[in-house]
PDB file of C-alpha atoms in Angstrom:
ATOM      1  CA  MET D   1      -4.821   6.548   4.075  1.00  0.00           C
ATOM      2  CA  THR D   2      -3.109   2.947   4.611  1.00  0.00           C
ATOM      3  CA  ASN D   3      -0.489   1.558   2.367  1.00  0.00           C
ATOM      4  CA  LYS D   4      -3.372  -1.004   1.244  1.00  0.00           C
ATOM      5  CA  SER D   5      -5.874   1.535   0.162  1.00  0.00           C
ATOM      6  CA  ILE D   6      -3.228   3.587  -1.396  1.00  0.00           C
ATOM      7  CA  ILE D   7      -2.541   0.838  -3.760  1.00  0.00           C
ATOM      8  CA  ILE D   8      -6.168  -0.079  -4.257  1.00  0.00           C
ATOM      9  CA  LEU D   9      -6.559   3.533  -5.309  1.00  0.00           C
ATOM     10  CA  LEU D  10      -3.424   3.335  -7.934  1.00  0.00           C
ATOM     11  CA  THR D  11      -5.016   0.058  -9.209  1.00  0.00           C
ATOM     12  CA  LYS D  12      -8.219   1.382 -10.047  1.00  0.00           C
ATOM     13  CA  THR D  13      -6.865   4.450 -11.390  1.00  0.00           C
ATOM     14  CA  SER D  14      -4.755   2.752 -13.450  1.00  0.00           C
ATOM     15  CA  LYS D  15      -7.134   0.796 -14.849  1.00  0.00           C
ATOM     16  CA  LYS D  16      -9.366   3.471 -15.667  1.00  0.00           C
ATOM     17  CA  GLU D  17      -6.548   5.702 -17.109  1.00  0.00           C
ATOM     18  CA  MET D  18      -5.306   2.791 -19.262  1.00  0.00           C
ATOM     19  CA  LEU D  19      -9.024   2.743 -21.274  1.00  0.00           C
ATOM     20  CA  PHE D  20      -7.988   6.153 -22.251  1.00  0.00           C
ATOM     21  CA  MET D  21      -4.599   5.626 -22.861  1.00  0.00           C
ATOM     22  CA  TYR D  22      -4.795   2.895 -25.405  1.00  0.00           C
ATOM     23  CA  PRO D  23      -5.978   5.164 -28.174  1.00  0.00           C
ATOM     24  CA  ALA D  24      -3.058   7.481 -27.693  1.00  0.00           C
ATOM     25  CA  MET D  25      -0.616   4.876 -27.443  1.00  0.00           C
ATOM     26  CA  GLU D  26      -2.066   3.231 -30.546  1.00  0.00           C
ATOM     27  CA  GLU D  27      -1.289   6.694 -32.348  1.00  0.00           C
ATOM     28  CA  LEU D  28       2.042   7.572 -31.007  1.00  0.00           C
ATOM     29  CA  TYR D  29       3.129   3.733 -31.839  1.00  0.00           C
ATOM     30  CA  GLN D  30       1.699   4.199 -35.327  1.00  0.00           C
ATOM     31  CA  TYR D  31       3.435   7.693 -35.764  1.00  0.00           C
ATOM     32  CA  PHE D  32       6.927   6.870 -34.473  1.00  0.00           C
ATOM     33  CA  VAL D  33       7.172   3.190 -35.103  1.00  0.00           C
ATOM     34  CA  GLY D  34       4.652   2.260 -37.934  1.00  0.00           C
ATOM     35  CA  HIS D  35       4.262  -1.171 -39.700  1.00  0.00           C
ATOM     36  CA  PRO D  36       7.071  -3.344 -40.085  1.00  0.00           C
ATOM     37  CA  ASN D  37       9.762  -2.465 -42.484  1.00  0.00           C
ATOM     38  CA  PRO D  38      12.884  -4.457 -42.927  1.00  0.00           C
ATOM     39  CA  ARG D  39      14.947  -1.333 -44.165  1.00  0.00           C
ATOM     40  CA  HIS D  40      14.749  -0.425 -40.428  1.00  0.00           C
ATOM     41  CA  TRP D  41      16.225  -3.587 -38.985  1.00  0.00           C
ATOM     42  CA  PRO D  42      19.678  -4.435 -38.364  1.00  0.00           C
ATOM     43  CA  GLU D  43      21.034  -6.871 -41.124  1.00  0.00           C
ATOM     44  CA  GLU D  44      21.338  -9.919 -38.862  1.00  0.00           C
ATOM     45  CA  LEU D  45      17.778  -9.670 -37.808  1.00  0.00           C
ATOM     46  CA  ARG D  46      16.178  -9.259 -41.300  1.00  0.00           C
ATOM     47  CA  ASP D  47      15.179 -12.780 -41.533  1.00  0.00           C
ATOM     48  CA  SER D  48      13.639 -12.533 -38.374  1.00  0.00           C
ATOM     49  CA  PRO D  49      10.878 -10.431 -38.399  1.00  0.00           C
ATOM     50  CA  VAL D  50       9.274 -10.187 -34.958  1.00  0.00           C
ATOM     51  CA  LEU D  51      12.760  -9.929 -33.509  1.00  0.00           C
ATOM     52  CA  GLY D  52      13.602  -7.025 -36.048  1.00  0.00           C
ATOM     53  CA  HIS D  53      10.607  -5.089 -35.750  1.00  0.00           C
ATOM     54  CA  GLY D  54      10.869  -5.666 -31.738  1.00  0.00           C
ATOM     55  CA  GLN D  55      14.045  -4.342 -31.743  1.00  0.00           C
ATOM     56  CA  TYR D  56      13.271  -1.384 -34.029  1.00  0.00           C
ATOM     57  CA  ALA D  57      10.067  -0.516 -31.866  1.00  0.00           C
ATOM     58  CA  PHE D  58      11.946  -0.641 -28.326  1.00  0.00           C
ATOM     59  CA  SER D  59      14.916   1.526 -29.642  1.00  0.00           C
ATOM     60  CA  GLU D  60      12.063   4.107 -31.192  1.00  0.00           C
ATOM     61  CA  GLY D  61      10.636   4.102 -27.839  1.00  0.00           C
ATOM     62  CA  LEU D  62      13.828   4.831 -26.089  1.00  0.00           C
ATOM     63  CA  ARG D  63      14.625   7.250 -28.273  1.00  0.00           C
ATOM     64  CA  LEU D  64      11.233   8.858 -27.833  1.00  0.00           C
ATOM     65  CA  GLY D  65      11.561   8.781 -24.284  1.00  0.00           C
ATOM     66  CA  PHE D  66      14.984  10.347 -24.304  1.00  0.00           C
ATOM     67  CA  LEU D  67      13.726  13.225 -26.317  1.00  0.00           C
ATOM     68  CA  LEU D  68      10.483  13.746 -23.812  1.00  0.00           C
ATOM     69  CA  ALA D  69      13.148  13.725 -20.817  1.00  0.00           C
ATOM     70  CA  VAL D  70      15.140  16.228 -22.483  1.00  0.00           C
ATOM     71  CA  GLU D  71      12.491  18.521 -23.253  1.00  0.00           C
ATOM     72  CA  CYS D  72      10.904  18.467 -19.767  1.00  0.00           C
ATOM     73  CA  MET D  73      14.402  18.536 -17.689  1.00  0.00           C
ATOM     74  CA  GLY D  74      16.513  20.473 -20.544  1.00  0.00           C
ATOM     75  CA  PRO D  75      16.884  23.751 -18.522  1.00  0.00           C
ATOM     76  CA  GLU D  76      17.653  21.832 -15.200  1.00  0.00           C
ATOM     77  CA  LEU D  77      20.351  19.757 -17.416  1.00  0.00           C
ATOM     78  CA  LEU D  78      22.231  22.618 -18.497  1.00  0.00           C
ATOM     79  CA  ARG D  79      22.589  24.455 -15.441  1.00  0.00           C
ATOM     80  CA  PRO D  80      25.897  24.482 -13.955  1.00  0.00           C
TER      81      PRO D  80
END
């Protein structure tokens, strides 16, 4: 299998998987981030809803990623 065929295979697989991932991503987004809420935004971004919600969504996604990484690699991280 050549590099070109691997890239084509990955591209096709990614498109198929993305069709099934959208509902899951939507559920995760609604559960962890939810609708825009100015109480979750930094004080300086309360006048800019797009930036405020974007920063909040990014930080929640990053937090979720760290939590998942710790759960997956927890025993590995605790080894001496």
